[in-house]
GROMACS .gro file of C-alpha atoms in nm:
model
  232
    1MET     CA    1  16.431   6.619  15.799
    2ASP     CA    2  16.532   6.260  15.856
    3ILE     CA    3  16.339   6.030  15.620
    4ARG     CA    4  16.372   5.733  15.855
    5GLY     CA    5  16.032   5.633  15.992
    6LYS     CA    6  15.841   5.873  15.766
    7VAL     CA    7  15.547   5.784  15.544
    8VAL     CA    8  15.590   5.915  15.188
    9LEU     CA    9  15.373   5.940  14.876
   10VAL     CA   10  15.542   5.954  14.538
   11THR     CA   11  15.327   6.038  14.236
   12GLY     CA   12  15.419   5.892  13.895
   13ALA     CA   13  15.597   5.612  14.077
   14ASN     CA   14  15.569   5.329  13.827
   15ARG     CA   15  15.875   5.420  13.614
   16GLY     CA   16  16.173   5.648  13.571
   17LEU     CA   17  16.247   5.901  13.842
   18GLY     CA   18  15.941   5.811  14.046
   19LYS     CA   19  16.042   5.447  14.066
   20ALA     CA   20  16.393   5.553  14.169
   21PHE     CA   21  16.247   5.768  14.448
   22VAL     CA   22  16.038   5.482  14.584
   23THR     CA   23  16.331   5.242  14.580
   24ALA     CA   24  16.569   5.489  14.748
   25LEU     CA   25  16.316   5.593  15.015
   26LEU     CA   26  16.259   5.233  15.117
   27GLN     CA   27  16.635   5.173  15.131
   28ALA     CA   28  16.675   5.491  15.341
   29GLY     CA   29  16.437   5.363  15.609
   30ALA     CA   30  16.103   5.521  15.528
   31ALA     CA   31  15.829   5.347  15.725
   32LYS     CA   32  15.597   5.325  15.425
   33VAL     CA   33  15.613   5.450  15.065
   34TYR     CA   34  15.295   5.486  14.867
   35ALA     CA   35  15.368   5.443  14.496
   36GLY     CA   36  15.105   5.645  14.311
   37ALA     CA   37  15.018   5.558  13.951
   38ARG     CA   38  14.711   5.566  13.729
   39ASP     CA   39  14.744   5.191  13.681
   40VAL     CA   40  14.846   5.020  14.006
   41ALA     CA   41  14.926   4.705  13.811
   42SER     CA   42  15.218   4.892  13.656
   43VAL     CA   43  15.385   4.935  13.994
   44ASN     CA   44  15.631   4.657  14.064
   45ILE     CA   45  15.851   4.773  14.351
   46SER     CA   46  15.909   4.535  14.638
   47GLY     CA   47  15.810   4.682  14.972
   48SER     CA   48  15.607   4.970  14.828
   49THR     CA   49  15.234   5.029  14.873
   50PRO     CA   50  15.077   5.086  14.531
   51ILE     CA   51  14.794   5.341  14.523
   52ALA     CA   52  14.568   5.437  14.233
   53LEU     CA   53  14.623   5.803  14.158
   54ASP     CA   54  14.542   6.004  13.846
   55ILE     CA   55  14.655   6.357  13.920
   56THR     CA   56  14.430   6.498  13.644
   57ASP     CA   57  14.119   6.353  13.813
   58GLU     CA   58  13.994   6.539  14.120
   59ALA     CA   59  13.798   6.238  14.251
   60SER     CA   60  14.101   6.012  14.219
   61VAL     CA   61  14.316   6.264  14.408
   62GLN     CA   62  14.060   6.295  14.688
   63ARG     CA   63  14.034   5.918  14.722
   64ALA     CA   64  14.413   5.893  14.751
   65ALA     CA   65  14.419   6.160  15.024
   66GLU     CA   66  14.162   5.964  15.222
   67GLN     CA   67  14.347   5.633  15.177
   68CYS     CA   68  14.690   5.780  15.253
   69SER     CA   69  14.602   5.980  15.561
   70ASP     CA   70  14.932   5.896  15.733
   71VAL     CA   71  15.156   6.076  15.479
   72SER     CA   72  15.412   6.323  15.613
   73VAL     CA   73  15.618   6.369  15.294
   74LEU     CA   74  15.461   6.430  14.952
   75ILE     CA   75  15.670   6.412  14.634
   76ASN     CA   76  15.494   6.556  14.329
   77ASN     CA   77  15.690   6.375  14.060
   78ALA     CA   78  15.431   6.283  13.798
   79GLY     CA   79  15.467   6.484  13.478
   80ALA     CA   80  15.415   6.488  13.105
   81LEU     CA   81  15.635   6.588  12.808
   82ASN     CA   82  15.485   6.586  12.461
   83ARG     CA   83  15.712   6.749  12.210
   84GLY     CA   84  15.576   6.996  11.956
   85ALA     CA   85  15.616   7.355  11.837
   86LEU     CA   86  15.415   7.630  12.002
   87LEU     CA   87  15.280   7.734  11.661
   88ASP     CA   88  15.165   7.387  11.556
   89ALA     CA   89  14.800   7.340  11.474
   90ASP     CA   90  14.743   7.140  11.795
   91SER     CA   91  14.955   7.360  12.019
   92VAL     CA   92  14.667   7.490  12.232
   93ASP     CA   93  14.553   7.138  12.313
   94ASN     CA   94  14.914   7.038  12.382
   95LEU     CA   95  14.967   7.333  12.614
   96GLN     CA   96  14.643   7.258  12.799
   97HIS     CA   97  14.752   6.898  12.849
   98HIS     CA   98  15.089   7.003  12.992
   99PHE     CA   99  14.927   7.250  13.231
  100ASP     CA  100  14.664   6.996  13.338
  101VAL     CA  101  14.934   6.745  13.435
  102ASN     CA  102  15.242   6.944  13.535
  103THR     CA  103  15.084   7.249  13.693
  104LEU     CA  104  14.723   7.178  13.789
  105GLY     CA  105  14.809   6.819  13.880
  106THR     CA  106  15.063   6.945  14.129
  107LEU     CA  107  14.805   7.184  14.274
  108ARG     CA  108  14.532   6.921  14.297
  109VAL     CA  109  14.750   6.678  14.488
  110THR     CA  110  14.900   6.944  14.714
  111ARG     CA  111  14.560   7.093  14.798
  112ALA     CA  112  14.424   6.752  14.890
  113PHE     CA  113  14.726   6.652  15.099
  114ALA     CA  114  14.804   6.984  15.272
  115PRO     CA  115  14.570   6.903  15.563
  116VAL     CA  116  14.726   6.555  15.589
  117LEU     CA  117  15.074   6.708  15.614
  118ALA     CA  118  14.949   6.958  15.871
  119LYS     CA  119  14.809   6.674  16.081
  120HIS     CA  120  15.158   6.525  16.098
  121GLY     CA  121  15.341   6.842  16.207
  122GLY     CA  122  15.382   7.002  15.863
  123GLY     CA  123  15.608   6.749  15.700
  124ALA     CA  124  15.749   6.824  15.357
  125LEU     CA  125  15.630   6.889  15.007
  126ILE     CA  126  15.876   6.817  14.723
  127ASN     CA  127  15.789   6.937  14.371
  128ILE     CA  128  15.997   6.799  14.085
  129ILE     CA  129  16.011   7.096  13.849
  130SER     CA  130  16.286   7.138  13.583
  131VAL     CA  131  16.566   7.358  13.461
  132LEU     CA  132  16.328   7.416  13.170
  133SER     CA  133  16.123   7.632  13.405
  134TRP     CA  134  16.396   7.893  13.344
  135LEU     CA  135  16.446   7.849  12.971
  136SER     CA  136  16.293   7.672  12.674
  137SER     CA  137  16.426   7.435  12.412
  138PRO     CA  138  16.305   7.354  12.059
  139GLY     CA  139  15.996   7.137  12.067
  140ALA     CA  140  15.946   7.174  12.441
  141GLY     CA  141  15.783   7.515  12.464
  142ALA     CA  142  15.460   7.384  12.614
  143TYR     CA  143  15.649   7.176  12.868
  144SER     CA  144  15.865   7.477  12.963
  145ALA     CA  145  15.564   7.703  13.004
  146SER     CA  146  15.396   7.452  13.234
  147LYS     CA  147  15.713   7.406  13.437
  148SER     CA  148  15.757   7.782  13.469
  149ALA     CA  149  15.404   7.794  13.605
  150GLN     CA  150  15.481   7.501  13.834
  151TRP     CA  151  15.781   7.690  13.970
  152GLY     CA  152  15.562   7.993  14.039
  153LEU     CA  153  15.303   7.766  14.197
  154THR     CA  154  15.570   7.612  14.420
  155ASN     CA  155  15.682   7.954  14.540
  156GLY     CA  156  15.322   8.046  14.619
  157LEU     CA  157  15.260   7.719  14.803
  158ARG     CA  158  15.576   7.771  15.006
  159SER     CA  159  15.437   8.099  15.131
  160GLU     CA  160  15.091   7.957  15.205
  161LEU     CA  161  15.218   7.641  15.378
  162ARG     CA  162  15.483   7.812  15.591
  163GLU     CA  163  15.228   7.877  15.870
  164GLN     CA  164  15.164   7.504  15.908
  165GLN     CA  165  15.542   7.443  15.909
  166THR     CA  166  15.551   7.242  15.585
  167LEU     CA  167  15.893   7.249  15.421
  168VAL     CA  168  15.840   7.314  15.047
  169ILE     CA  169  16.124   7.213  14.817
  170GLY     CA  170  16.150   7.290  14.447
  171VAL     CA  171  16.379   7.051  14.257
  172HIS     CA  172  16.521   7.160  13.922
  173PRO     CA  173  16.682   6.877  13.727
  174ALA     CA  174  16.819   6.920  13.377
  175TYR     CA  175  16.800   6.615  13.150
  176ILE     CA  176  16.749   6.285  13.334
  177ASP     CA  177  16.832   5.954  13.173
  178THR     CA  178  16.477   5.813  13.153
  179ASP     CA  179  16.242   5.717  12.873
  180MET     CA  180  16.107   6.076  12.873
  181THR     CA  181  16.439   6.200  12.732
  182ALA     CA  182  16.512   5.906  12.501
  183GLY     CA  183  16.660   6.027  12.175
  184ILE     CA  184  16.790   6.357  12.321
  185GLU     CA  185  17.167   6.383  12.285
  186ALA     CA  186  17.284   6.582  12.586
  187PRO     CA  187  17.451   6.526  12.923
  188LYS     CA  188  17.206   6.354  13.156
  189SER     CA  189  17.187   6.284  13.527
  190THR     CA  190  17.085   5.937  13.639
  191PRO     CA  191  16.757   5.909  13.833
  192GLN     CA  192  16.959   5.788  14.130
  193GLU     CA  193  17.172   6.106  14.126
  194VAL     CA  194  16.862   6.326  14.123
  195VAL     CA  195  16.707   6.128  14.407
  196ALA     CA  196  17.022   6.139  14.617
  197LEU     CA  197  17.058   6.517  14.584
  198THR     CA  198  16.689   6.570  14.655
  199LEU     CA  199  16.697   6.360  14.972
  200GLN     CA  200  17.015   6.540  15.078
  201GLY     CA  201  16.832   6.869  15.034
  202LEU     CA  202  16.544   6.736  15.242
  203SER     CA  203  16.779   6.628  15.520
  204GLU     CA  204  16.939   6.977  15.517
  205GLY     CA  205  16.606   7.160  15.515
  206ARG     CA  206  16.680   7.335  15.182
  207GLU     CA  207  16.396   7.497  14.990
  208GLU     CA  208  16.550   7.460  14.645
  209VAL     CA  209  16.765   7.184  14.493
  210VAL     CA  210  16.936   7.246  14.157
  211ILE     CA  211  17.065   6.936  13.984
  212SER     CA  212  17.379   6.919  13.763
  213ASP     CA  213  17.632   7.173  13.636
  214MET     CA  214  17.392   7.269  13.357
  215GLY     CA  215  17.122   7.354  13.609
  216HIS     CA  216  17.352   7.571  13.817
  217ALA     CA  217  17.479   7.749  13.501
  218VAL     CA  218  17.124   7.824  13.386
  219LYS     CA  219  17.020   7.958  13.725
  220ALA     CA  220  17.337   8.167  13.762
  221SER     CA  221  17.274   8.326  13.421
  222LEU     CA  222  16.930   8.456  13.515
  223SER     CA  223  17.072   8.763  13.690
  224THR     CA  224  17.310   8.850  13.406
  225GLU     CA  225  17.249   9.080  13.112
  226ARG     CA  226  17.245   8.785  12.874
  227PRO     CA  227  17.067   8.501  13.051
  228ILE     CA  228  17.072   8.162  12.879
  229TYR     CA  229  16.704   8.181  12.793
  230LEU     CA  230  16.785   8.472  12.555
  231THR     CA  231  17.083   8.308  12.394
  232ARG     CA  232  16.966   7.953  12.322
   0.00000   0.00000   0.00000
């Protein structure tokens, strides 16, 4: 799919990867880019169209779908990462928060916008998942669980949306150099690298985009006798 002339909605667009997506889409010739954020005042991207969108609030999602009825590409980027052990006293609440944002948030937005995409010939749905959908790391067990569920959700949505000719792309970055990973000492992709590879995947019609050597190594290990998720 050629992004030129398309209308795109990016969730979580006020910072980090979402902001990089909005900037790159405008530079690539998108006709309009809606920058979704809970606080529209936090969106400061020249040329974008800020839109109030809280992906944990069904009413907010429905309002956005009504206001952005010209969207042909949806990028589910908004996400949450709160570190904590799975056996901490507040771990159930922490897990519920991660699922509400990362998994159910993706479903709420996709369910609301699927008819909009269908109206415009199917379009494309891009879900920003994570390499941590395939393994966990200390302190990120709740995040990993929600991202594993988001991966499964993406696969299910791909099947359900195929009939309306919506291209569904799952993107699996490893660490990205944003404020979400501040303090983590590990190789990181820049937001611009993730965006470029994602938009390349969109242009090529790919259904999965794996980012970075680490991501490819993790995925390749899944079919071995000692996958990385057992050895970390």
